[in-house]
């Protein structure tokens, strides 16, 4: 059986700018379709919420896709939204985020939900991302996970009632504000 060639960041950087969403997962190319409007609306509302909170308190920086996050030479992702705390700001370079963000947020789409709950969750844990949120526009919920050892443990969930989720103990996430 022939072995597959592993792609590196150099190969990834040479891909055409054709409007597709490319990522590298352990050297394998992943291509996903453009997200739908519910997905994008949730991202815009989430960014607004996080950006106000982070900036007003000087907690770090918030980024949105398509920003490359280079977790290793063979793993490059573009999380929907991610936060880098002030103690990790040195991972920000002109070309990309080069290391593990403090928080990664993925908003589920029908075509990517299996990746976000499976492969990407594993990748983020393997590379030491301390917090991972999964936002589900279908169920109008946000699940917050905390890295415990080598895997994530569910640390909180927002459905009907507003609540704070790690790493932000003083930020109330109101599901009504994410979906209008």
mmCIF file with all atom_site columns, C-alpha atoms in Angstrom:
data_model
loop_
_atom_site.group_PDB
_atom_site.id
_atom_site.type_symbol
_atom_site.label_atom_id
_atom_site.label_alt_id
_atom_site.label_comp_id
_atom_site.label_asym_id
_atom_site.label_entity_id
_atom_site.label_seq_id
_atom_site.pdbx_PDB_ins_code
_atom_site.Cartn_x
_atom_site.Cartn_y
_atom_site.Cartn_z
_atom_site.occupancy
_atom_site.B_iso_or_equiv
_atom_site.pdbx_formal_charge
_atom_site.auth_seq_id
_atom_site.auth_comp_id
_atom_site.auth_asym_id
_atom_site.auth_atom_id
_atom_site.pdbx_PDB_model_num
ATOM 1   C CA . UNK A 1 1   ? 0.000   0.000  0.000  1.00 0.00 ? 1   UNK A CA 1
ATOM 2   C CA . UNK A 1 2   ? 1.538   3.348  -1.000 1.00 0.00 ? 2   UNK A CA 1
ATOM 3   C CA . UNK A 1 3   ? 2.139   5.863  1.760  1.00 0.00 ? 3   UNK A CA 1
ATOM 4   C CA . UNK A 1 4   ? 0.764   9.364  1.524  1.00 0.00 ? 4   UNK A CA 1
ATOM 5   C CA . UNK A 1 5   ? 3.119   12.280 1.405  1.00 0.00 ? 5   UNK A CA 1
ATOM 6   C CA . UNK A 1 6   ? 2.713   14.503 4.427  1.00 0.00 ? 6   UNK A CA 1
ATOM 7   C CA . UNK A 1 7   ? 2.240   18.154 3.589  1.00 0.00 ? 7   UNK A CA 1
ATOM 8   C CA . UNK A 1 8   ? 4.032   20.842 5.572  1.00 0.00 ? 8   UNK A CA 1
ATOM 9   C CA . UNK A 1 9   ? 3.379   24.509 6.225  1.00 0.00 ? 9   UNK A CA 1
ATOM 10  C CA . UNK A 1 10  ? 5.463   25.354 3.118  1.00 0.00 ? 10  UNK A CA 1
ATOM 11  C CA . UNK A 1 11  ? 3.174   23.209 0.941  1.00 0.00 ? 11  UNK A CA 1
ATOM 12  C CA . UNK A 1 12  ? 0.131   24.743 2.595  1.00 0.00 ? 12  UNK A CA 1
ATOM 13  C CA . UNK A 1 13  ? 1.406   28.303 2.034  1.00 0.00 ? 13  UNK A CA 1
ATOM 14  C CA . UNK A 1 14  ? 1.861   27.521 -1.687 1.00 0.00 ? 14  UNK A CA 1
ATOM 15  C CA . UNK A 1 15  ? -1.810  26.535 -2.184 1.00 0.00 ? 15  UNK A CA 1
ATOM 16  C CA . UNK A 1 16  ? -3.780  28.764 -4.557 1.00 0.00 ? 16  UNK A CA 1
ATOM 17  C CA . UNK A 1 17  ? -5.889  31.603 -3.209 1.00 0.00 ? 17  UNK A CA 1
ATOM 18  C CA . UNK A 1 18  ? -9.053  30.175 -4.725 1.00 0.00 ? 18  UNK A CA 1
ATOM 19  C CA . UNK A 1 19  ? -11.587 31.001 -1.998 1.00 0.00 ? 19  UNK A CA 1
ATOM 20  C CA . UNK A 1 20  ? -11.610 27.526 -0.472 1.00 0.00 ? 20  UNK A CA 1
ATOM 21  C CA . UNK A 1 21  ? -10.948 26.919 3.221  1.00 0.00 ? 21  UNK A CA 1
ATOM 22  C CA . UNK A 1 22  ? -7.817  24.809 3.531  1.00 0.00 ? 22  UNK A CA 1
ATOM 23  C CA . UNK A 1 23  ? -6.299  23.346 6.692  1.00 0.00 ? 23  UNK A CA 1
ATOM 24  C CA . UNK A 1 24  ? -3.589  20.797 7.433  1.00 0.00 ? 24  UNK A CA 1
ATOM 25  C CA . UNK A 1 25  ? -4.411  18.041 9.918  1.00 0.00 ? 25  UNK A CA 1
ATOM 26  C CA . UNK A 1 26  ? -1.282  16.001 10.696 1.00 0.00 ? 26  UNK A CA 1
ATOM 27  C CA . UNK A 1 27  ? -0.003  16.642 7.180  1.00 0.00 ? 27  UNK A CA 1
ATOM 28  C CA . UNK A 1 28  ? -3.282  15.809 5.417  1.00 0.00 ? 28  UNK A CA 1
ATOM 29  C CA . UNK A 1 29  ? -5.080  18.517 3.482  1.00 0.00 ? 29  UNK A CA 1
ATOM 30  C CA . UNK A 1 30  ? -8.619  19.289 4.638  1.00 0.00 ? 30  UNK A CA 1
ATOM 31  C CA . UNK A 1 31  ? -10.947 21.383 2.468  1.00 0.00 ? 31  UNK A CA 1
ATOM 32  C CA . UNK A 1 32  ? -14.338 22.570 3.697  1.00 0.00 ? 32  UNK A CA 1
ATOM 33  C CA . UNK A 1 33  ? -17.113 24.490 1.936  1.00 0.00 ? 33  UNK A CA 1
ATOM 34  C CA . UNK A 1 34  ? -17.966 28.071 2.806  1.00 0.00 ? 34  UNK A CA 1
ATOM 35  C CA . UNK A 1 35  ? -20.184 28.286 5.899  1.00 0.00 ? 35  UNK A CA 1
ATOM 36  C CA . UNK A 1 36  ? -23.853 29.244 5.771  1.00 0.00 ? 36  UNK A CA 1
ATOM 37  C CA . UNK A 1 37  ? -25.548 32.369 7.061  1.00 0.00 ? 37  UNK A CA 1
ATOM 38  C CA . UNK A 1 38  ? -26.584 31.008 10.505 1.00 0.00 ? 38  UNK A CA 1
ATOM 39  C CA . UNK A 1 39  ? -22.972 29.987 11.093 1.00 0.00 ? 39  UNK A CA 1
ATOM 40  C CA . UNK A 1 40  ? -21.669 33.399 10.084 1.00 0.00 ? 40  UNK A CA 1
ATOM 41  C CA . UNK A 1 41  ? -24.276 35.282 12.120 1.00 0.00 ? 41  UNK A CA 1
ATOM 42  C CA . UNK A 1 42  ? -23.275 33.308 15.222 1.00 0.00 ? 42  UNK A CA 1
ATOM 43  C CA . UNK A 1 43  ? -19.612 34.161 14.560 1.00 0.00 ? 43  UNK A CA 1
ATOM 44  C CA . UNK A 1 44  ? -20.304 37.882 14.169 1.00 0.00 ? 44  UNK A CA 1
ATOM 45  C CA . UNK A 1 45  ? -22.334 37.986 17.393 1.00 0.00 ? 45  UNK A CA 1
ATOM 46  C CA . UNK A 1 46  ? -19.749 35.945 19.287 1.00 0.00 ? 46  UNK A CA 1
ATOM 47  C CA . UNK A 1 47  ? -16.884 38.135 18.096 1.00 0.00 ? 47  UNK A CA 1
ATOM 48  C CA . UNK A 1 48  ? -18.763 41.241 19.192 1.00 0.00 ? 48  UNK A CA 1
ATOM 49  C CA . UNK A 1 49  ? -19.326 39.735 22.653 1.00 0.00 ? 49  UNK A CA 1
ATOM 50  C CA . UNK A 1 50  ? -15.748 38.478 23.113 1.00 0.00 ? 50  UNK A CA 1
ATOM 51  C CA . UNK A 1 51  ? -14.054 41.532 21.632 1.00 0.00 ? 51  UNK A CA 1
ATOM 52  C CA . UNK A 1 52  ? -15.875 43.954 23.936 1.00 0.00 ? 52  UNK A CA 1
ATOM 53  C CA . UNK A 1 53  ? -15.034 41.829 26.977 1.00 0.00 ? 53  UNK A CA 1
ATOM 54  C CA . UNK A 1 54  ? -11.377 41.184 26.099 1.00 0.00 ? 54  UNK A CA 1
ATOM 55  C CA . UNK A 1 55  ? -10.564 44.739 24.987 1.00 0.00 ? 55  UNK A CA 1
ATOM 56  C CA . UNK A 1 56  ? -12.298 46.498 27.878 1.00 0.00 ? 56  UNK A CA 1
ATOM 57  C CA . UNK A 1 57  ? -10.268 44.459 30.378 1.00 0.00 ? 57  UNK A CA 1
ATOM 58  C CA . UNK A 1 58  ? -6.975  44.289 28.473 1.00 0.00 ? 58  UNK A CA 1
ATOM 59  C CA . UNK A 1 59  ? -7.086  40.488 28.456 1.00 0.00 ? 59  UNK A CA 1
ATOM 60  C CA . UNK A 1 60  ? -5.413  39.824 25.110 1.00 0.00 ? 60  UNK A CA 1
ATOM 61  C CA . UNK A 1 61  ? -6.562  39.586 21.497 1.00 0.00 ? 61  UNK A CA 1
ATOM 62  C CA . UNK A 1 62  ? -9.428  37.997 19.552 1.00 0.00 ? 62  UNK A CA 1
ATOM 63  C CA . UNK A 1 63  ? -9.046  36.679 15.995 1.00 0.00 ? 63  UNK A CA 1
ATOM 64  C CA . UNK A 1 64  ? -11.390 35.264 13.374 1.00 0.00 ? 64  UNK A CA 1
ATOM 65  C CA . UNK A 1 65  ? -11.004 32.948 10.358 1.00 0.00 ? 65  UNK A CA 1
ATOM 66  C CA . UNK A 1 66  ? -9.349  32.987 7.951  1.00 0.00 ? 66  UNK A CA 1
ATOM 67  C CA . UNK A 1 67  ? -6.321  33.518 10.191 1.00 0.00 ? 67  UNK A CA 1
ATOM 68  C CA . UNK A 1 68  ? -3.793  30.699 10.109 1.00 0.00 ? 68  UNK A CA 1
ATOM 69  C CA . UNK A 1 69  ? -3.004  29.071 13.413 1.00 0.00 ? 69  UNK A CA 1
ATOM 70  C CA . UNK A 1 70  ? 0.176   27.033 13.008 1.00 0.00 ? 70  UNK A CA 1
ATOM 71  C CA . UNK A 1 71  ? 0.102   24.362 15.701 1.00 0.00 ? 71  UNK A CA 1
ATOM 72  C CA . UNK A 1 72  ? 3.029   22.463 14.134 1.00 0.00 ? 72  UNK A CA 1
ATOM 73  C CA . UNK A 1 73  ? 4.782   22.224 10.779 1.00 0.00 ? 73  UNK A CA 1
ATOM 74  C CA . UNK A 1 74  ? 2.139   19.687 9.667  1.00 0.00 ? 74  UNK A CA 1
ATOM 75  C CA . UNK A 1 75  ? -0.938  21.062 11.481 1.00 0.00 ? 75  UNK A CA 1
ATOM 76  C CA . UNK A 1 76  ? -2.366  24.402 10.392 1.00 0.00 ? 76  UNK A CA 1
ATOM 77  C CA . UNK A 1 77  ? -5.946  25.312 11.256 1.00 0.00 ? 77  UNK A CA 1
ATOM 78  C CA . UNK A 1 78  ? -8.241  28.287 10.847 1.00 0.00 ? 78  UNK A CA 1
ATOM 79  C CA . UNK A 1 79  ? -10.566 28.280 13.858 1.00 0.00 ? 79  UNK A CA 1
ATOM 80  C CA . UNK A 1 80  ? -13.783 30.256 13.455 1.00 0.00 ? 80  UNK A CA 1
ATOM 81  C CA . UNK A 1 81  ? -12.888 32.465 16.435 1.00 0.00 ? 81  UNK A CA 1
ATOM 82  C CA . UNK A 1 82  ? -9.994  32.325 18.857 1.00 0.00 ? 82  UNK A CA 1
ATOM 83  C CA . UNK A 1 83  ? -8.645  34.228 21.822 1.00 0.00 ? 83  UNK A CA 1
ATOM 84  C CA . UNK A 1 84  ? -5.047  34.696 22.918 1.00 0.00 ? 84  UNK A CA 1
ATOM 85  C CA . UNK A 1 85  ? -4.497  35.788 26.517 1.00 0.00 ? 85  UNK A CA 1
ATOM 86  C CA . UNK A 1 86  ? -1.863  38.415 27.308 1.00 0.00 ? 86  UNK A CA 1
ATOM 87  C CA . UNK A 1 87  ? 0.578   35.780 28.600 1.00 0.00 ? 87  UNK A CA 1
ATOM 88  C CA . UNK A 1 88  ? 0.588   34.136 25.131 1.00 0.00 ? 88  UNK A CA 1
ATOM 89  C CA . UNK A 1 89  ? 0.766   37.216 22.878 1.00 0.00 ? 89  UNK A CA 1
ATOM 90  C CA . UNK A 1 90  ? 4.279   36.274 21.731 1.00 0.00 ? 90  UNK A CA 1
ATOM 91  C CA . UNK A 1 91  ? 2.755   33.559 19.494 1.00 0.00 ? 91  UNK A CA 1
ATOM 92  C CA . UNK A 1 92  ? 1.328   36.283 17.218 1.00 0.00 ? 92  UNK A CA 1
ATOM 93  C CA . UNK A 1 93  ? 3.519   36.909 14.173 1.00 0.00 ? 93  UNK A CA 1
ATOM 94  C CA . UNK A 1 94  ? 2.950   38.812 10.962 1.00 0.00 ? 94  UNK A CA 1
ATOM 95  C CA . UNK A 1 95  ? 2.181   35.626 9.029  1.00 0.00 ? 95  UNK A CA 1
ATOM 96  C CA . UNK A 1 96  ? 0.051   33.732 11.554 1.00 0.00 ? 96  UNK A CA 1
ATOM 97  C CA . UNK A 1 97  ? -0.578  32.612 15.097 1.00 0.00 ? 97  UNK A CA 1
ATOM 98  C CA . UNK A 1 98  ? 2.342   30.291 15.815 1.00 0.00 ? 98  UNK A CA 1
ATOM 99  C CA . UNK A 1 99  ? 1.317   28.151 18.748 1.00 0.00 ? 99  UNK A CA 1
ATOM 100 C CA . UNK A 1 100 ? -1.716  27.244 20.816 1.00 0.00 ? 100 UNK A CA 1
ATOM 101 C CA . UNK A 1 101 ? -4.321  29.959 21.426 1.00 0.00 ? 101 UNK A CA 1
ATOM 102 C CA . UNK A 1 102 ? -5.907  30.188 24.873 1.00 0.00 ? 102 UNK A CA 1
ATOM 103 C CA . UNK A 1 103 ? -9.413  29.518 23.531 1.00 0.00 ? 103 UNK A CA 1
ATOM 104 C CA . UNK A 1 104 ? -10.586 28.108 20.211 1.00 0.00 ? 104 UNK A CA 1
ATOM 105 C CA . UNK A 1 105 ? -14.233 28.408 19.156 1.00 0.00 ? 105 UNK A CA 1
ATOM 106 C CA . UNK A 1 106 ? -15.728 26.346 16.352 1.00 0.00 ? 106 UNK A CA 1
ATOM 107 C CA . UNK A 1 107 ? -19.268 27.031 15.138 1.00 0.00 ? 107 UNK A CA 1
ATOM 108 C CA . UNK A 1 108 ? -20.897 23.880 13.828 1.00 0.00 ? 108 UNK A CA 1
ATOM 109 C CA . UNK A 1 109 ? -22.131 23.560 10.255 1.00 0.00 ? 109 UNK A CA 1
ATOM 110 C CA . UNK A 1 110 ? -23.855 20.444 8.921  1.00 0.00 ? 110 UNK A CA 1
ATOM 111 C CA . UNK A 1 111 ? -20.832 19.740 6.690  1.00 0.00 ? 111 UNK A CA 1
ATOM 112 C CA . UNK A 1 112 ? -18.179 20.243 9.412  1.00 0.00 ? 112 UNK A CA 1
ATOM 113 C CA . UNK A 1 113 ? -19.794 19.155 12.708 1.00 0.00 ? 113 UNK A CA 1
ATOM 114 C CA . UNK A 1 114 ? -18.098 15.732 12.588 1.00 0.00 ? 114 UNK A CA 1
ATOM 115 C CA . UNK A 1 115 ? -14.687 17.419 12.123 1.00 0.00 ? 115 UNK A CA 1
ATOM 116 C CA . UNK A 1 116 ? -15.238 19.977 14.905 1.00 0.00 ? 116 UNK A CA 1
ATOM 117 C CA . UNK A 1 117 ? -16.391 17.339 17.417 1.00 0.00 ? 117 UNK A CA 1
ATOM 118 C CA . UNK A 1 118 ? -13.855 14.737 16.295 1.00 0.00 ? 118 UNK A CA 1
ATOM 119 C CA . UNK A 1 119 ? -10.585 15.390 14.508 1.00 0.00 ? 119 UNK A CA 1
ATOM 120 C CA . UNK A 1 120 ? -10.270 19.101 15.335 1.00 0.00 ? 120 UNK A CA 1
ATOM 121 C CA . UNK A 1 121 ? -11.112 18.581 19.006 1.00 0.00 ? 121 UNK A CA 1
ATOM 122 C CA . UNK A 1 122 ? -8.358  15.961 19.157 1.00 0.00 ? 122 UNK A CA 1
ATOM 123 C CA . UNK A 1 123 ? -5.877  18.236 17.331 1.00 0.00 ? 123 UNK A CA 1
ATOM 124 C CA . UNK A 1 124 ? -6.536  21.126 19.710 1.00 0.00 ? 124 UNK A CA 1
ATOM 125 C CA . UNK A 1 125 ? -6.054  18.862 22.726 1.00 0.00 ? 125 UNK A CA 1
ATOM 126 C CA . UNK A 1 126 ? -2.847  17.355 21.307 1.00 0.00 ? 126 UNK A CA 1
ATOM 127 C CA . UNK A 1 127 ? -1.406  20.839 20.818 1.00 0.00 ? 127 UNK A CA 1
ATOM 128 C CA . UNK A 1 128 ? -2.327  22.115 24.273 1.00 0.00 ? 128 UNK A CA 1
ATOM 129 C CA . UNK A 1 129 ? -5.187  24.544 23.589 1.00 0.00 ? 129 UNK A CA 1
ATOM 130 C CA . UNK A 1 130 ? -6.499  25.058 27.164 1.00 0.00 ? 130 UNK A CA 1
ATOM 131 C CA . UNK A 1 131 ? -10.131 25.888 26.273 1.00 0.00 ? 131 UNK A CA 1
ATOM 132 C CA . UNK A 1 132 ? -12.406 24.810 23.425 1.00 0.00 ? 132 UNK A CA 1
ATOM 133 C CA . UNK A 1 133 ? -15.952 25.979 22.753 1.00 0.00 ? 133 UNK A CA 1
ATOM 134 C CA . UNK A 1 134 ? -18.376 24.337 20.347 1.00 0.00 ? 134 UNK A CA 1
ATOM 135 C CA . UNK A 1 135 ? -21.196 26.622 19.244 1.00 0.00 ? 135 UNK A CA 1
ATOM 136 C CA . UNK A 1 136 ? -24.225 24.864 17.773 1.00 0.00 ? 136 UNK A CA 1
ATOM 137 C CA . UNK A 1 137 ? -26.657 27.103 15.854 1.00 0.00 ? 137 UNK A CA 1
ATOM 138 C CA . UNK A 1 138 ? -29.112 24.196 15.477 1.00 0.00 ? 138 UNK A CA 1
ATOM 139 C CA . UNK A 1 139 ? -29.561 23.617 19.223 1.00 0.00 ? 139 UNK A CA 1
ATOM 140 C CA . UNK A 1 140 ? -28.740 27.246 20.120 1.00 0.00 ? 140 UNK A CA 1
ATOM 141 C CA . UNK A 1 141 ? -26.112 26.048 22.574 1.00 0.00 ? 141 UNK A CA 1
ATOM 142 C CA . UNK A 1 142 ? -22.490 26.645 23.516 1.00 0.00 ? 142 UNK A CA 1
ATOM 143 C CA . UNK A 1 143 ? -20.431 23.839 25.055 1.00 0.00 ? 143 UNK A CA 1
ATOM 144 C CA . UNK A 1 144 ? -17.236 24.797 26.899 1.00 0.00 ? 144 UNK A CA 1
ATOM 145 C CA . UNK A 1 145 ? -14.426 22.284 27.339 1.00 0.00 ? 145 UNK A CA 1
ATOM 146 C CA . UNK A 1 146 ? -11.309 22.534 29.494 1.00 0.00 ? 146 UNK A CA 1
ATOM 147 C CA . UNK A 1 147 ? -8.148  20.604 28.693 1.00 0.00 ? 147 UNK A CA 1
ATOM 148 C CA . UNK A 1 148 ? -7.612  18.054 31.435 1.00 0.00 ? 148 UNK A CA 1
ATOM 149 C CA . UNK A 1 149 ? -4.470  16.041 30.842 1.00 0.00 ? 149 UNK A CA 1
ATOM 150 C CA . UNK A 1 150 ? -4.525  14.955 27.191 1.00 0.00 ? 150 UNK A CA 1
ATOM 151 C CA . UNK A 1 151 ? -8.268  15.345 26.559 1.00 0.00 ? 151 UNK A CA 1
ATOM 152 C CA . UNK A 1 152 ? -11.109 17.802 26.993 1.00 0.00 ? 152 UNK A CA 1
ATOM 153 C CA . UNK A 1 153 ? -13.682 17.611 29.755 1.00 0.00 ? 153 UNK A CA 1
ATOM 154 C CA . UNK A 1 154 ? -17.026 19.388 29.513 1.00 0.00 ? 154 UNK A CA 1
ATOM 155 C CA . UNK A 1 155 ? -16.779 22.395 31.853 1.00 0.00 ? 155 UNK A CA 1
ATOM 156 C CA . UNK A 1 156 ? -20.060 24.154 31.119 1.00 0.00 ? 156 UNK A CA 1
ATOM 157 C CA . UNK A 1 157 ? -22.915 24.529 28.714 1.00 0.00 ? 157 UNK A CA 1
ATOM 158 C CA . UNK A 1 158 ? -25.154 27.435 27.799 1.00 0.00 ? 158 UNK A CA 1
ATOM 159 C CA . UNK A 1 159 ? -28.583 26.613 26.384 1.00 0.00 ? 159 UNK A CA 1
ATOM 160 C CA . UNK A 1 160 ? -31.618 28.606 27.523 1.00 0.00 ? 160 UNK A CA 1
ATOM 161 C CA . UNK A 1 161 ? -30.197 30.606 30.425 1.00 0.00 ? 161 UNK A CA 1
ATOM 162 C CA . UNK A 1 162 ? -27.176 32.931 30.248 1.00 0.00 ? 162 UNK A CA 1
ATOM 163 C CA . UNK A 1 163 ? -24.058 31.692 32.039 1.00 0.00 ? 163 UNK A CA 1
ATOM 164 C CA . UNK A 1 164 ? -20.318 32.257 32.298 1.00 0.00 ? 164 UNK A CA 1
ATOM 165 C CA . UNK A 1 165 ? -17.992 29.812 30.549 1.00 0.00 ? 165 UNK A CA 1
ATOM 166 C CA . UNK A 1 166 ? -14.282 29.217 31.093 1.00 0.00 ? 166 UNK A CA 1
ATOM 167 C CA . UNK A 1 167 ? -11.897 30.930 30.650 1.00 0.00 ? 167 UNK A CA 1
ATOM 168 C CA . UNK A 1 168 ? -14.105 34.008 31.261 1.00 0.00 ? 168 UNK A CA 1
ATOM 169 C CA . UNK A 1 169 ? -15.637 33.822 34.739 1.00 0.00 ? 169 UNK A CA 1
ATOM 170 C CA . UNK A 1 170 ? -16.942 37.385 34.486 1.00 0.00 ? 170 UNK A CA 1
ATOM 171 C CA . UNK A 1 171 ? -18.466 37.183 30.988 1.00 0.00 ? 171 UNK A CA 1
ATOM 172 C CA . UNK A 1 172 ? -22.090 36.097 30.729 1.00 0.00 ? 172 UNK A CA 1
ATOM 173 C CA . UNK A 1 173 ? -22.849 34.318 27.471 1.00 0.00 ? 173 UNK A CA 1
ATOM 174 C CA . UNK A 1 174 ? -26.505 34.871 26.595 1.00 0.00 ? 174 UNK A CA 1
ATOM 175 C CA . UNK A 1 175 ? -27.690 32.466 23.917 1.00 0.00 ? 175 UNK A CA 1
ATOM 176 C CA . UNK A 1 176 ? -30.402 34.948 22.866 1.00 0.00 ? 176 UNK A CA 1
ATOM 177 C CA . UNK A 1 177 ? -27.658 37.394 21.856 1.00 0.00 ? 177 UNK A CA 1
ATOM 178 C CA . UNK A 1 178 ? -25.964 34.813 19.608 1.00 0.00 ? 178 UNK A CA 1
ATOM 179 C CA . UNK A 1 179 ? -29.060 33.896 17.612 1.00 0.00 ? 179 UNK A CA 1
ATOM 180 C CA . UNK A 1 180 ? -31.536 36.566 16.641 1.00 0.00 ? 180 UNK A CA 1
#
